[in-house]
């Protein structure tokens, strides 16, 4: 399994810790998506006395971290006493040496941080790979019953705004129109998967 190590001193604000320092603090396994604590050394924790580093190492070094999923569904955890770090962003920074703008979990599983499941995208592109909300009643994004027309309505949001795709007697036809529009507008094939 490939692992990544190396690093520098903490000088950046949250989620902007130098990726080189992250490589000194954490080991990332791209094949599993797991993160593990590395032993703390004098250059990765210069303000701590040797006894404190030794105590930390005996308790945490080599152990998996960032296993807890927050209310947002992502694996998260603290680094150097600062909270709010997301495992997928940490993984990206360790591997590529830079912080991502936005990460898409390709298969939709927010806890699957394998490198092959992560891609850096724009916010707009990320919204084109969303799972279906549990509250959806039609089974597809952008398809709903239009009571005033007595038919199913299909629509899609694009870069230029909301596009009305039509009214349909059949829900299946409305969903088919929506799916065709998703392909035309570059939506990910996983968009609209079940929650």
Tab-separated table of C-alpha atoms in Angstrom:
chain	number	residue	atom	x	y	z
A	1	UNK	CA	0.000	0.000	0.000
A	2	UNK	CA	1.229	3.475	-0.823
A	3	UNK	CA	1.632	5.905	2.066
A	4	UNK	CA	2.662	9.530	2.188
A	5	UNK	CA	4.926	11.169	4.777
A	6	UNK	CA	7.088	14.341	5.112
A	7	UNK	CA	6.294	17.903	6.352
A	8	UNK	CA	6.669	21.424	7.824
A	9	UNK	CA	5.643	23.635	10.760
A	10	UNK	CA	2.015	24.727	11.399
A	11	UNK	CA	1.631	28.357	10.282
A	12	UNK	CA	-1.657	28.535	8.321
A	13	UNK	CA	-5.299	29.061	9.407
A	14	UNK	CA	-7.749	26.158	9.745
A	15	UNK	CA	-7.939	23.867	6.738
A	16	UNK	CA	-4.862	25.630	5.454
A	17	UNK	CA	-2.217	23.814	7.459
A	18	UNK	CA	0.753	23.358	5.178
A	19	UNK	CA	0.263	19.996	3.428
A	20	UNK	CA	3.912	19.232	4.159
A	21	UNK	CA	3.105	19.355	7.890
A	22	UNK	CA	0.085	17.120	7.346
A	23	UNK	CA	2.455	14.549	5.854
A	24	UNK	CA	4.480	14.657	9.067
A	25	UNK	CA	1.417	14.207	11.250
A	26	UNK	CA	-0.675	11.728	9.273
A	27	UNK	CA	-0.329	8.725	7.000
A	28	UNK	CA	-2.971	8.348	4.323
A	29	UNK	CA	-3.754	5.058	2.587
A	30	UNK	CA	-5.233	5.913	-0.839
A	31	UNK	CA	-6.534	2.372	-1.376
A	32	UNK	CA	-8.622	2.345	1.822
A	33	UNK	CA	-9.155	6.069	2.394
A	34	UNK	CA	-8.001	5.743	6.011
A	35	UNK	CA	-5.819	8.173	7.947
A	36	UNK	CA	-3.426	7.185	10.726
A	37	UNK	CA	-1.482	9.287	13.222
A	38	UNK	CA	2.278	9.269	12.787
A	39	UNK	CA	4.603	9.513	15.784
A	40	UNK	CA	5.130	13.131	16.800
A	41	UNK	CA	8.699	14.348	16.505
A	42	UNK	CA	10.457	17.528	17.617
A	43	UNK	CA	10.032	19.081	14.155
A	44	UNK	CA	6.303	18.234	13.891
A	45	UNK	CA	5.504	19.432	17.459
A	46	UNK	CA	8.287	21.832	18.431
A	47	UNK	CA	6.469	23.491	21.360
A	48	UNK	CA	5.909	20.234	23.251
A	49	UNK	CA	8.474	18.869	25.684
A	50	UNK	CA	9.821	15.373	24.865
A	51	UNK	CA	7.775	13.796	27.676
A	52	UNK	CA	4.533	15.182	26.222
A	53	UNK	CA	5.413	13.944	22.723
A	54	UNK	CA	6.300	10.532	24.155
A	55	UNK	CA	2.993	10.317	26.037
A	56	UNK	CA	1.070	11.349	22.911
A	57	UNK	CA	2.954	8.812	20.784
A	58	UNK	CA	2.314	5.947	23.176
A	59	UNK	CA	-1.421	6.688	23.103
A	60	UNK	CA	-2.054	7.690	19.458
A	61	UNK	CA	0.841	6.948	17.060
A	62	UNK	CA	-0.140	4.364	14.452
A	63	UNK	CA	-3.850	4.525	15.296
A	64	UNK	CA	-6.584	5.303	12.800
A	65	UNK	CA	-8.091	8.761	13.085
A	66	UNK	CA	-10.856	10.810	11.422
A	67	UNK	CA	-13.337	7.935	11.867
A	68	UNK	CA	-16.187	10.011	13.315
A	69	UNK	CA	-18.894	11.234	10.957
A	70	UNK	CA	-20.350	14.604	11.873
A	71	UNK	CA	-23.945	15.704	11.326
A	72	UNK	CA	-22.879	16.689	7.784
A	73	UNK	CA	-22.033	13.021	7.070
A	74	UNK	CA	-18.305	13.548	6.517
A	75	UNK	CA	-15.487	12.053	8.567
A	76	UNK	CA	-13.961	14.819	10.639
A	77	UNK	CA	-11.546	15.403	13.468
A	78	UNK	CA	-9.018	17.710	15.143
A	79	UNK	CA	-5.393	18.424	14.311
A	80	UNK	CA	-3.065	20.088	16.806
A	81	UNK	CA	-6.026	20.990	19.042
A	82	UNK	CA	-7.983	22.679	16.237
A	83	UNK	CA	-11.287	21.154	15.119
A	84	UNK	CA	-13.204	21.237	11.865
A	85	UNK	CA	-10.899	19.273	9.589
A	86	UNK	CA	-12.575	16.975	7.071
A	87	UNK	CA	-10.839	13.702	6.202
A	88	UNK	CA	-11.403	13.939	2.441
A	89	UNK	CA	-9.826	17.401	2.318
A	90	UNK	CA	-6.890	16.224	4.449
A	91	UNK	CA	-6.387	13.229	2.139
A	92	UNK	CA	-6.353	15.446	-0.936
A	93	UNK	CA	-3.875	17.882	0.608
A	94	UNK	CA	-1.542	15.057	1.659
A	95	UNK	CA	-1.522	13.450	-1.779
A	96	UNK	CA	-1.488	16.519	-4.032
A	97	UNK	CA	0.277	19.032	-1.780
A	98	UNK	CA	-2.502	21.617	-2.019
A	99	UNK	CA	-5.880	22.229	-0.438
A	100	UNK	CA	-8.842	21.498	-2.720
A	101	UNK	CA	-11.481	24.080	-3.494
A	102	UNK	CA	-14.301	21.503	-3.441
A	103	UNK	CA	-14.270	17.711	-3.343
A	104	UNK	CA	-16.889	15.413	-4.823
A	105	UNK	CA	-17.290	11.886	-3.483
A	106	UNK	CA	-17.949	10.230	-6.835
A	107	UNK	CA	-20.017	7.326	-5.486
A	108	UNK	CA	-21.934	9.613	-3.114
A	109	UNK	CA	-20.657	7.928	0.061
A	110	UNK	CA	-19.255	10.799	2.149
A	111	UNK	CA	-17.287	8.373	4.304
A	112	UNK	CA	-15.563	6.672	1.345
A	113	UNK	CA	-12.305	8.625	1.201
A	114	UNK	CA	-10.421	6.312	-1.140
A	115	UNK	CA	-8.436	8.431	-3.585
A	116	UNK	CA	-10.240	6.882	-6.569
A	117	UNK	CA	-13.544	8.157	-5.101
A	118	UNK	CA	-12.406	11.778	-4.711
A	119	UNK	CA	-12.282	14.452	-7.381
A	120	UNK	CA	-11.694	18.181	-7.108
A	121	UNK	CA	-14.539	20.047	-8.794
A	122	UNK	CA	-16.314	23.390	-8.781
A	123	UNK	CA	-19.365	23.898	-6.573
A	124	UNK	CA	-21.580	23.827	-9.664
A	125	UNK	CA	-20.128	20.496	-10.819
A	126	UNK	CA	-20.494	19.053	-7.318
A	127	UNK	CA	-24.222	19.814	-7.336
A	128	UNK	CA	-24.493	17.716	-10.499
A	129	UNK	CA	-23.718	14.598	-8.460
A	130	UNK	CA	-26.233	14.771	-5.611
A	131	UNK	CA	-28.202	11.948	-4.130
A	132	UNK	CA	-31.963	12.047	-4.094
A	133	UNK	CA	-33.406	13.547	-0.930
A	134	UNK	CA	-35.448	11.205	1.242
A	135	UNK	CA	-38.348	13.685	0.991
A	136	UNK	CA	-38.525	13.383	-2.818
A	137	UNK	CA	-41.852	11.853	-3.890
A	138	UNK	CA	-41.329	11.328	-7.616
A	139	UNK	CA	-38.105	9.342	-7.581
A	140	UNK	CA	-36.144	11.936	-9.575
A	141	UNK	CA	-34.730	15.413	-9.073
A	142	UNK	CA	-36.746	18.093	-10.840
A	143	UNK	CA	-39.866	15.985	-11.347
A	144	UNK	CA	-43.008	16.726	-9.372
A	145	UNK	CA	-46.776	16.625	-9.595
A	146	UNK	CA	-48.183	19.908	-10.868
A	147	UNK	CA	-51.632	19.976	-9.294
A	148	UNK	CA	-52.826	22.980	-11.328
A	149	UNK	CA	-52.056	21.148	-14.606
A	150	UNK	CA	-53.004	17.670	-13.395
A	151	UNK	CA	-49.730	16.362	-14.842
A	152	UNK	CA	-46.120	15.633	-13.948
A	153	UNK	CA	-43.761	18.544	-14.498
A	154	UNK	CA	-40.070	18.160	-15.286
A	155	UNK	CA	-37.450	20.892	-14.978
A	156	UNK	CA	-33.712	21.290	-14.572
A	157	UNK	CA	-31.391	24.005	-13.303
A	158	UNK	CA	-28.554	24.889	-15.639
A	159	UNK	CA	-25.862	27.551	-15.717
A	160	UNK	CA	-28.398	29.930	-17.282
A	161	UNK	CA	-31.213	29.217	-14.819
A	162	UNK	CA	-34.247	26.968	-14.456
A	163	UNK	CA	-35.403	25.242	-17.647
A	164	UNK	CA	-38.967	23.941	-17.960
A	165	UNK	CA	-38.864	20.560	-19.724
A	166	UNK	CA	-42.604	20.098	-20.030
A	167	UNK	CA	-45.737	18.585	-18.520
A	168	UNK	CA	-46.290	14.838	-18.835
A	169	UNK	CA	-49.230	12.533	-18.253
A	170	UNK	CA	-46.830	9.766	-17.274
A	171	UNK	CA	-44.317	10.099	-14.435
A	172	UNK	CA	-42.007	7.762	-16.364
A	173	UNK	CA	-41.992	10.170	-19.328
A	174	UNK	CA	-41.267	13.121	-17.024
A	175	UNK	CA	-38.355	11.256	-15.451
A	176	UNK	CA	-37.042	10.265	-18.906
A	177	UNK	CA	-37.127	13.932	-19.992
A	178	UNK	CA	-35.274	14.942	-16.852
A	179	UNK	CA	-32.625	12.210	-17.336
A	180	UNK	CA	-32.077	13.293	-20.952
A	181	UNK	CA	-31.633	16.899	-19.813
A	182	UNK	CA	-29.129	15.777	-17.142
A	183	UNK	CA	-27.012	14.089	-19.820
A	184	UNK	CA	-27.256	17.156	-22.047
A	185	UNK	CA	-26.168	19.485	-19.218
A	186	UNK	CA	-23.250	17.348	-18.007
A	187	UNK	CA	-24.706	15.872	-14.819
A	188	UNK	CA	-22.815	12.936	-13.322
A	189	UNK	CA	-24.362	9.510	-14.046
A	190	UNK	CA	-24.746	8.987	-10.260
A	191	UNK	CA	-26.882	12.130	-9.866
A	192	UNK	CA	-30.225	11.294	-8.310
A	193	UNK	CA	-29.198	7.956	-6.792
A	194	UNK	CA	-31.307	6.801	-3.849
A	195	UNK	CA	-30.427	8.267	-0.434
